[in-house]
CSV table of C-alpha atoms in Angstrom, one decimal:
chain,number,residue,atom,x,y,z
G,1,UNK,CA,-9.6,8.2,-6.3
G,2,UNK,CA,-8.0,9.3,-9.1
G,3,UNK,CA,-8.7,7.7,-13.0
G,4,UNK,CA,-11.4,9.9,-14.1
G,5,UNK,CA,-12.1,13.9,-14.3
G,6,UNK,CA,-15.8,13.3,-12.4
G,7,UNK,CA,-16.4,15.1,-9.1
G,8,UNK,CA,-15.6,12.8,-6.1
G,9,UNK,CA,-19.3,13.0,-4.8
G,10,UNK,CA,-20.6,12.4,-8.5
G,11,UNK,CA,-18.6,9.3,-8.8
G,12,UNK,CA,-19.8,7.9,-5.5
G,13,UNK,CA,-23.1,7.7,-6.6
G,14,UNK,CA,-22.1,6.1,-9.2
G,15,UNK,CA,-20.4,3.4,-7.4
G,16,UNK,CA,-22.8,3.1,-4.8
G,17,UNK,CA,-25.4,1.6,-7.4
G,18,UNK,CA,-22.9,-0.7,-9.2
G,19,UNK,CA,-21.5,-1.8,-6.3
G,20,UNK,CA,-25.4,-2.4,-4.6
G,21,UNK,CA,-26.5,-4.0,-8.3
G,22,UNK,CA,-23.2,-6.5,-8.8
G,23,UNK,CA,-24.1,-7.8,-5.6
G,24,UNK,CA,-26.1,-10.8,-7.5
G,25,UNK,CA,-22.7,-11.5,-8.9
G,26,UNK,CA,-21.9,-13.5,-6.3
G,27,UNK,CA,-24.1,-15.5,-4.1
G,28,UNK,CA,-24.7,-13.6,-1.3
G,29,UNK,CA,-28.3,-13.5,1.1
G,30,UNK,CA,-31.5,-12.0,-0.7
G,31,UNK,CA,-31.6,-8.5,0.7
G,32,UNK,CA,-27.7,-8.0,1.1
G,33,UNK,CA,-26.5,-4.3,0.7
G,34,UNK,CA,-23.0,-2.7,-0.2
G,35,UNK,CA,-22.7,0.6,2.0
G,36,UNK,CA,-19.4,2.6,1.4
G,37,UNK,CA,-16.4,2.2,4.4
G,38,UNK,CA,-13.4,3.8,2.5
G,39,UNK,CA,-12.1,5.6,-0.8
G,40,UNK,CA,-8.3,5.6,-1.5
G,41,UNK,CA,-7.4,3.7,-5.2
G,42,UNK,CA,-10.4,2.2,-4.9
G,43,UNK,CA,-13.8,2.2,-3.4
G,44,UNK,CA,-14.4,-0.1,-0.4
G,45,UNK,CA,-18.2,-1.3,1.3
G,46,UNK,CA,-19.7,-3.4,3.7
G,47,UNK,CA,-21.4,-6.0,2.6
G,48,UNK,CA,-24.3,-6.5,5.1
G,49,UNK,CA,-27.9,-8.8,4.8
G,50,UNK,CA,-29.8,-9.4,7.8
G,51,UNK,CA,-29.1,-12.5,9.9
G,52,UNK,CA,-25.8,-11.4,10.3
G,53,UNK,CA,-24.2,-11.9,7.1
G,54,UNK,CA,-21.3,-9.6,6.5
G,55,UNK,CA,-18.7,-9.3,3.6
G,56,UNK,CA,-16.3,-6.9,1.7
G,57,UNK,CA,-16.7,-5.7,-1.8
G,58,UNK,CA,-14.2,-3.6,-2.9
G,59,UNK,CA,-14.6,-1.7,-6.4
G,60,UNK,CA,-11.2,-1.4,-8.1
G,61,UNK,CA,-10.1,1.7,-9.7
G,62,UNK,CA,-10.5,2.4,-13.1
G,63,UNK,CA,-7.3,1.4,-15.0
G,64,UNK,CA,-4.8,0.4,-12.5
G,65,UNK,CA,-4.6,-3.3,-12.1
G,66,UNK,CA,-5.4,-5.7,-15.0
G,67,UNK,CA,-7.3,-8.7,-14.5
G,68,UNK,CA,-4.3,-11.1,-14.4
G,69,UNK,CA,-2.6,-8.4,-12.0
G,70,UNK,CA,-5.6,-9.5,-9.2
G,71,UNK,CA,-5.4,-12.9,-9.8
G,72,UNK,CA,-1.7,-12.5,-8.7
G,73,UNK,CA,-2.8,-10.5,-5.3
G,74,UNK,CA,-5.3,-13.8,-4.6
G,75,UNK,CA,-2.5,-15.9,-5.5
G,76,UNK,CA,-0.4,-14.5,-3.1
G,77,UNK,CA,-2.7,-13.7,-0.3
G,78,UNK,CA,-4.2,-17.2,-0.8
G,79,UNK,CA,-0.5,-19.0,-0.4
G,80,UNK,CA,0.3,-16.8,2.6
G,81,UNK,CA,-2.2,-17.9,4.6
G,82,UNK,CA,-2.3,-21.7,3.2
G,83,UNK,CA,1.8,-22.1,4.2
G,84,UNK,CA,0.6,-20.2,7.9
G,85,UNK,CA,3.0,-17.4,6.5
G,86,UNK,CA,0.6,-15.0,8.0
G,87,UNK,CA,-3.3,-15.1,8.0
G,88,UNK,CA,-4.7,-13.4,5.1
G,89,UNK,CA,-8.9,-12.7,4.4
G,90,UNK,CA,-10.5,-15.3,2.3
G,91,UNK,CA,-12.3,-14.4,-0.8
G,92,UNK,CA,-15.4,-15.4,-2.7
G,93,UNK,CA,-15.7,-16.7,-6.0
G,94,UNK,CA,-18.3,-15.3,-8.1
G,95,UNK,CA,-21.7,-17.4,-9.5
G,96,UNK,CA,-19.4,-17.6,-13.0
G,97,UNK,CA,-16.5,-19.0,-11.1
G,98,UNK,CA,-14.4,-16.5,-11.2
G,99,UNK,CA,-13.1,-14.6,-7.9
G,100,UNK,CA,-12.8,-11.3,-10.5
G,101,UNK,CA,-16.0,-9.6,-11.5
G,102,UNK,CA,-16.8,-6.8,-13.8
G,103,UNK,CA,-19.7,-4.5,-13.8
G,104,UNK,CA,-20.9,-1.9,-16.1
G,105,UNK,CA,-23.3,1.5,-14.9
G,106,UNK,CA,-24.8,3.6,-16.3
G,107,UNK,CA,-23.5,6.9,-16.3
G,108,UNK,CA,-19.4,5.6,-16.1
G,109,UNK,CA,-17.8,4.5,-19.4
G,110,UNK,CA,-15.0,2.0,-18.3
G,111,UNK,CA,-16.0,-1.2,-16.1
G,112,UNK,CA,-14.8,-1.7,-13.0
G,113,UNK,CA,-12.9,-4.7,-11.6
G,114,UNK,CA,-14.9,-6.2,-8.0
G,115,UNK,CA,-13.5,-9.1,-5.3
G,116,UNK,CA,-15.6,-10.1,-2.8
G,117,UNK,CA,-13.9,-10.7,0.2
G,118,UNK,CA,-14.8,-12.6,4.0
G,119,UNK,CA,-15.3,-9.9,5.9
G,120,UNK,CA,-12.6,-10.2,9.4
G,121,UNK,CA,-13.0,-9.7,12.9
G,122,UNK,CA,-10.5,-7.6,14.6
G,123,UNK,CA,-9.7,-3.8,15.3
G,124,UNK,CA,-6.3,-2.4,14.1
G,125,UNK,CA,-3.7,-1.7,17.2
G,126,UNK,CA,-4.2,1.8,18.7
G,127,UNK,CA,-1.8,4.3,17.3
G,128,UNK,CA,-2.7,7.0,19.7
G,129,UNK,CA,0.1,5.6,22.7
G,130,UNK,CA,3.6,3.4,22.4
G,131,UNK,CA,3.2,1.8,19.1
G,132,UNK,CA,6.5,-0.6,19.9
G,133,UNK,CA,5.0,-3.4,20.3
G,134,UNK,CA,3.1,-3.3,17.1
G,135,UNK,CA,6.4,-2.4,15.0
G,136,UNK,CA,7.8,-5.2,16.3
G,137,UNK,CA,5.2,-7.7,15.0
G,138,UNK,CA,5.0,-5.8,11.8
G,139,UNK,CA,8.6,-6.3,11.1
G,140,UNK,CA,8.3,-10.0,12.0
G,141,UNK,CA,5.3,-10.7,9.6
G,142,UNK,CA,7.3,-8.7,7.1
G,143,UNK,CA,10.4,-10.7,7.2
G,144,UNK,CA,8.5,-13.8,6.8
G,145,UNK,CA,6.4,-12.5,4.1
G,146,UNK,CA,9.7,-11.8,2.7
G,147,UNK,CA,11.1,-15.7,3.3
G,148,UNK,CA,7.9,-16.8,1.7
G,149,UNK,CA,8.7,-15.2,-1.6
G,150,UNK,CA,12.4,-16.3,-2.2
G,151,UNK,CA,10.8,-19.9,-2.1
G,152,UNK,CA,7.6,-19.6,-3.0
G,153,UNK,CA,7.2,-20.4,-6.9
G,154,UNK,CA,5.0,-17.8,-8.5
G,155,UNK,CA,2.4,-18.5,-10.8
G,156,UNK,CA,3.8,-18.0,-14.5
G,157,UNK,CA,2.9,-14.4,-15.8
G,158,UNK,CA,3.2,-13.4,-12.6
G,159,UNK,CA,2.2,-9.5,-12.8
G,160,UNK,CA,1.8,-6.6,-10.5
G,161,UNK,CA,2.9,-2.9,-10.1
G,162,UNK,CA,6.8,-2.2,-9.2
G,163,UNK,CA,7.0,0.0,-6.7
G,164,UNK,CA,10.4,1.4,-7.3
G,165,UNK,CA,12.6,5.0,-8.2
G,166,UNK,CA,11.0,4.7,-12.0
G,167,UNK,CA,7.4,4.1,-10.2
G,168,UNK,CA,8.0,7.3,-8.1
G,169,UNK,CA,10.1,9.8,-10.4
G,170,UNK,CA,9.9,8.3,-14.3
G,171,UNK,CA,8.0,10.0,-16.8
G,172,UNK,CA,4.9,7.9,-16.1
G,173,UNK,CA,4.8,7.7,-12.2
G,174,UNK,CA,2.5,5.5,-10.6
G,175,UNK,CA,0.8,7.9,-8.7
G,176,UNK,CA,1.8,11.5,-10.3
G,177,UNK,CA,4.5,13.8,-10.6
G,178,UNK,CA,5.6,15.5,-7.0
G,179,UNK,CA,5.8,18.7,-8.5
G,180,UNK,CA,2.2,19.0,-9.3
G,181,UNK,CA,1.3,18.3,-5.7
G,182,UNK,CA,-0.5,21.1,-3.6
G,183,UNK,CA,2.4,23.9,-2.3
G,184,UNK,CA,5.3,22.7,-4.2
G,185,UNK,CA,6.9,26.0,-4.4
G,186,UNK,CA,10.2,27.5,-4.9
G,187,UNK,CA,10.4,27.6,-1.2
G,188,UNK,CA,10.6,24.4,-1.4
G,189,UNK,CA,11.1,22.2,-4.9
G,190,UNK,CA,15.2,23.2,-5.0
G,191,UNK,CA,15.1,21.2,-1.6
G,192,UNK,CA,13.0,18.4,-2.7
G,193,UNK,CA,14.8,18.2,-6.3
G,194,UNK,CA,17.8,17.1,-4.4
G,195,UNK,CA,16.2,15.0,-2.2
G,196,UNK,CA,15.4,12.8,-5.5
G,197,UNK,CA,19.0,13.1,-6.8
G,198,UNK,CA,20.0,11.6,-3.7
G,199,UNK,CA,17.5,8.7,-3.6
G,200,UNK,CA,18.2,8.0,-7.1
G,201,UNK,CA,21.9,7.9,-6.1
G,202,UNK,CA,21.8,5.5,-3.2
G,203,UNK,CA,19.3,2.9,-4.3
G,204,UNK,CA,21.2,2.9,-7.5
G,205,UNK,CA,24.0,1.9,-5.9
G,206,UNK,CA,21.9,-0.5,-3.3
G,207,UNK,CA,20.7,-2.4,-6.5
G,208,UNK,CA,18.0,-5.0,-6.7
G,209,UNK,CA,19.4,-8.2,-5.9
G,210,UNK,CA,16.1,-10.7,-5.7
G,211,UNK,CA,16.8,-11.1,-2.1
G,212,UNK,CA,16.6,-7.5,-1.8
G,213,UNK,CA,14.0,-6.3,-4.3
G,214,UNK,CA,11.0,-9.0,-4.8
G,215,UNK,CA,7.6,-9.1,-4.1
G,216,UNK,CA,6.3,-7.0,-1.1
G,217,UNK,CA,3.2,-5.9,0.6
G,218,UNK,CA,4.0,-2.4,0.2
G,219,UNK,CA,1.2,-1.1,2.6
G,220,UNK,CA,2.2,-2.8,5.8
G,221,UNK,CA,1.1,-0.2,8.3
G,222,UNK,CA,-0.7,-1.1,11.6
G,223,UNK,CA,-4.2,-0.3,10.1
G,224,UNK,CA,-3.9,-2.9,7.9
G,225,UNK,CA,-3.2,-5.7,10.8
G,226,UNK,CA,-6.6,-6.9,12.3
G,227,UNK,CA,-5.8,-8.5,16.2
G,228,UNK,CA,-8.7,-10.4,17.9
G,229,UNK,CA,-8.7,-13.2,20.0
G,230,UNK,CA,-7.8,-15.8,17.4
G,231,UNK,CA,-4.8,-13.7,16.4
G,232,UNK,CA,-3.2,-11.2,13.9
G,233,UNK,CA,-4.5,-11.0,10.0
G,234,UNK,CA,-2.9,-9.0,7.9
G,235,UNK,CA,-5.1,-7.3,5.0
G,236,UNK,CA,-5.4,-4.6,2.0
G,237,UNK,CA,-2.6,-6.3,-0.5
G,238,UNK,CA,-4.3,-3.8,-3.6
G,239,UNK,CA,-0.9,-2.7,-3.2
G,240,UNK,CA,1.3,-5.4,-3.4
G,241,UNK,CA,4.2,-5.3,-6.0
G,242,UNK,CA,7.3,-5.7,-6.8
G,243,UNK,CA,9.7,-3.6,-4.7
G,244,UNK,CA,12.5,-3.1,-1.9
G,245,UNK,CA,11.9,-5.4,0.9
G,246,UNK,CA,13.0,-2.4,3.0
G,247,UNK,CA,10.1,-0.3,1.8
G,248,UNK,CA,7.9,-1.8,4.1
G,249,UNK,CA,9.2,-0.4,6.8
G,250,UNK,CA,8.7,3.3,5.1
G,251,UNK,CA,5.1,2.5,4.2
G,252,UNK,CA,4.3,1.4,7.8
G,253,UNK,CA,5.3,4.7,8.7
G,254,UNK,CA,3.2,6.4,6.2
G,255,UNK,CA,2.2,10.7,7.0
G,256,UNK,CA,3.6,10.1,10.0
G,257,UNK,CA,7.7,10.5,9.0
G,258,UNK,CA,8.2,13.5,11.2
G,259,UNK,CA,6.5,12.4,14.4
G,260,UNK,CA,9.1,11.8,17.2
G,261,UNK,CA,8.5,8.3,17.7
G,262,UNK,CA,9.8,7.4,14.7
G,263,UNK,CA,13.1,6.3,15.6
G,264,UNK,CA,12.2,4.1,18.4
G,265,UNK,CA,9.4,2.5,15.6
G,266,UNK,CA,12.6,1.8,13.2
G,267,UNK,CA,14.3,0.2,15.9
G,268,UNK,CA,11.3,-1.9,17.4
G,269,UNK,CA,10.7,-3.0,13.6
G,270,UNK,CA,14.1,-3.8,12.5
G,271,UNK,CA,14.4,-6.1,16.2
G,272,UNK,CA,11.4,-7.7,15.0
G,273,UNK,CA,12.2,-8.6,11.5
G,274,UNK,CA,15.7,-9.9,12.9
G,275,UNK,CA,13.5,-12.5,14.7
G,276,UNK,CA,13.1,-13.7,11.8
G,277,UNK,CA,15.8,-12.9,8.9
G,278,UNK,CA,18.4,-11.4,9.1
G,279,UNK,CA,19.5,-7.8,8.2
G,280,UNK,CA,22.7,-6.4,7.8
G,281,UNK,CA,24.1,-3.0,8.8
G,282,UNK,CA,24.3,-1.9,5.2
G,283,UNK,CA,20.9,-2.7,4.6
G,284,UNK,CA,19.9,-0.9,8.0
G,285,UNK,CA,21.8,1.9,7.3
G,286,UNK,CA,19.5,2.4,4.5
G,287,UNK,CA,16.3,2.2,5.8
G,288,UNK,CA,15.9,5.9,5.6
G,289,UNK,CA,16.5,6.4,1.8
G,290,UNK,CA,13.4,4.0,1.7
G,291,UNK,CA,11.8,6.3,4.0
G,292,UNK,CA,12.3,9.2,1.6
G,293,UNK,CA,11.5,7.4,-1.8
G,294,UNK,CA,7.8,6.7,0.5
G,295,UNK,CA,7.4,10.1,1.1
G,296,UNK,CA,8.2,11.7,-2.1
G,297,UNK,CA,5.7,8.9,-3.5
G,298,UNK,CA,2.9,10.1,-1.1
G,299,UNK,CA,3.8,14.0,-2.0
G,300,UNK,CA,3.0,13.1,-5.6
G,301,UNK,CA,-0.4,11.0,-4.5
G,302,UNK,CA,-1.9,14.0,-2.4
G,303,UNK,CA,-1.8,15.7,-5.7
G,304,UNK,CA,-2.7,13.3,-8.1
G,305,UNK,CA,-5.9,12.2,-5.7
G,306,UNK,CA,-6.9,15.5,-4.3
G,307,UNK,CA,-10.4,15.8,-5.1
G,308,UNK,CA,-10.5,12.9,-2.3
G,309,UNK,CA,-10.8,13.9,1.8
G,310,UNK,CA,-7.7,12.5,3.0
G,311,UNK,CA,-5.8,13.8,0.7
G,312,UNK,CA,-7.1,17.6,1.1
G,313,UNK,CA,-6.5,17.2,5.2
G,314,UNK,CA,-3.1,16.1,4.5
G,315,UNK,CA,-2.1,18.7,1.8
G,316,UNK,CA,-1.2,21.9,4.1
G,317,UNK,CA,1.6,21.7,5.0
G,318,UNK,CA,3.0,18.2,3.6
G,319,UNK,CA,5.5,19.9,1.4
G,320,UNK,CA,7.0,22.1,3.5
G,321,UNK,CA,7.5,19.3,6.1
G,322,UNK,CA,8.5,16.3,3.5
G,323,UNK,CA,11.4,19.1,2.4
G,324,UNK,CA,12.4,19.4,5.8
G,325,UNK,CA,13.1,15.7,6.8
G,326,UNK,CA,14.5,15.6,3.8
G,327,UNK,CA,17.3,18.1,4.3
G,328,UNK,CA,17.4,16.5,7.8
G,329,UNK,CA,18.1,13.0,6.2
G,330,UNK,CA,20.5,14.4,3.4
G,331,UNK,CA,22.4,16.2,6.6
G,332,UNK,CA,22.6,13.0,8.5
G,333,UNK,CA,23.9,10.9,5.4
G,334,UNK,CA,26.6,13.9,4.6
G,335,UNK,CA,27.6,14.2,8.4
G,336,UNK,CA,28.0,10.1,8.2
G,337,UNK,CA,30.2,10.0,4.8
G,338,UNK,CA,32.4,13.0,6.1
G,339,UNK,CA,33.5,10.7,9.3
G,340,UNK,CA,33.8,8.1,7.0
């Protein structure tokens, strides 16, 4: 969780008693309490009171998304789910009226952004067996995610991050500079170095036509779908930004580039999201340079966020591997231009 020089742990605590004290900030049931469920960009809890009550807070990060820019995730989510795009998890709005909250504590110098959110029944599909199935639907709710912005007329001032090769390798990337991540060596950075070249090259020349380059989810992985009885939900659009429609397939397949399924999950997602738009081969063909541009953005976030767990469990090793498929991918491209 990256924004501030503070130990992890020591920011925690922090967090834990804004996020327990803010809780009067909306009107939730006396003796309601925040207990943390997840850190990534931001700080996630369970919102719990007895008689069952049971909400999500989440506790933005310092410094990444602006006011306005979380109106325009609520706007989205909200229109999704009211045009039975896909269902989305409702919100609540705050005593003050606003869905947006900000709380100060003691000990932190910068506010931090809260949304209240209904909390939603449902377990994630299990990604321990033949995940197929799953891909498929993913690449159906992305393509009508997808429909959904071309038409749907966003709010003016519309703002949220852009997820694109300026995002990942600029002088102020989103989420760091790769080559500050944990093992980037000279074993391995000549590799990688053109492995950028060559995404730079190829989306360059793919271009950002609006009905390939809008506004996307930009974490679509399985976790992030909720399946009960009622149906699918889709959740977590902190994320969400302008960027390739194609790069939701890469993020669905986030860490997990190099497992051996992966080419049988492209296919099962690209059949899906032909269910509902269409594709064509160009655009297929370049589902991998997507791929990379995802990985080389996650190289650079185990770095920039490695005082947090996940990040330290995925650091051995990630470089090495992420320069691997990359030379794999840059082989398979060369072989395909060669036969050309």
């Amino acid at each position: 969780m990256a924004g501030t020089d503070m130990p992890l742990e020591e920011l925690l605590g922090y967090l834990g008693v804004l996020a327990n004290q803010s809780l009067s900030l909306w009107d939730v049931p006396e003796g309601a309490t925040a207990r943390l469920i997840n850190v990534s960009e931001n700080a996630t809890y369970l919102v719990e009171a007895p008689g069952g009550y049971k909400s999500v807070l989440r506790v933005h990060r310092e410094q990444y998304h602006s006011h306005r820019a979380i109106e325009c995730e609520l706007a989205w989510l909200e229109a999704l789910d009211a045009d039975k795009v896909v269902t989305t998890p409702g919100y609540y709005v705050g005593r003050n009226g606003d869905p947006i909250q900000q709380g100060r504590v003691e000990g932190l110098s910068n506010p931090r952004y809260m949304v209240l959110f209904h909390f939603v029944e449902g377990e994630a599909p299990d990604e321990s067996g033949d995940m197929s199935a799953g891909y498929e639907e993913l690449g159906a709710i992305a393509a009508r995610c997808h429909e959904h912005v071309l038409r749907w007329q966003k709010p003016e001032g519309f703002e949220r991050l852009t997820w694109d090769v300026d995002a990942v390798f600029g002088a102020t990337p989103t989420w760091g500079n790769w080559r500050d991540a944990p093992e980037v060596d000279d074993s391995v950075r000549p590799t990688l170095e053109k492995v950028e070249a060559t995404i730079r090259a190829r989306l360059d020349a793919f271009g950002k036509a609006p009905d390939r380059f809008n506004l996307i989810h930009a974490d679509m992985r399985l976790a992030n779908l909720l399946i009960d009885d009622n149906g699918t939900r889709l959740i977590d659009f902190d994320d969400c930004g302008w960027g390739w429609f194609l790069y939701d397939f890469a993020a669905a397949i986030s860490f997990i580039e190099d497992d051996p399924r992966i080419p049988d999950l492209k296919a099962a997602w690209v059949r899906g999201y032909r269910s509902v738009r269409a594709m064509s081969p160009e655009e297929e063909a370049e589902i991998d340079t997507f791929m990379m541009l995802r990985r080389m953005a996650l190289l650079a976030w185990i770095g920039s966020h490695i005082e947090a767990p996940e990040p330290q469990e995925l650091a051995p090793g990630f470089a090495a591997t992420t320069a691997r498929i990359g030379q794999d991918w840059m082989d398979r491209i060369g072989a395909g231009q060669d036969r050309a």
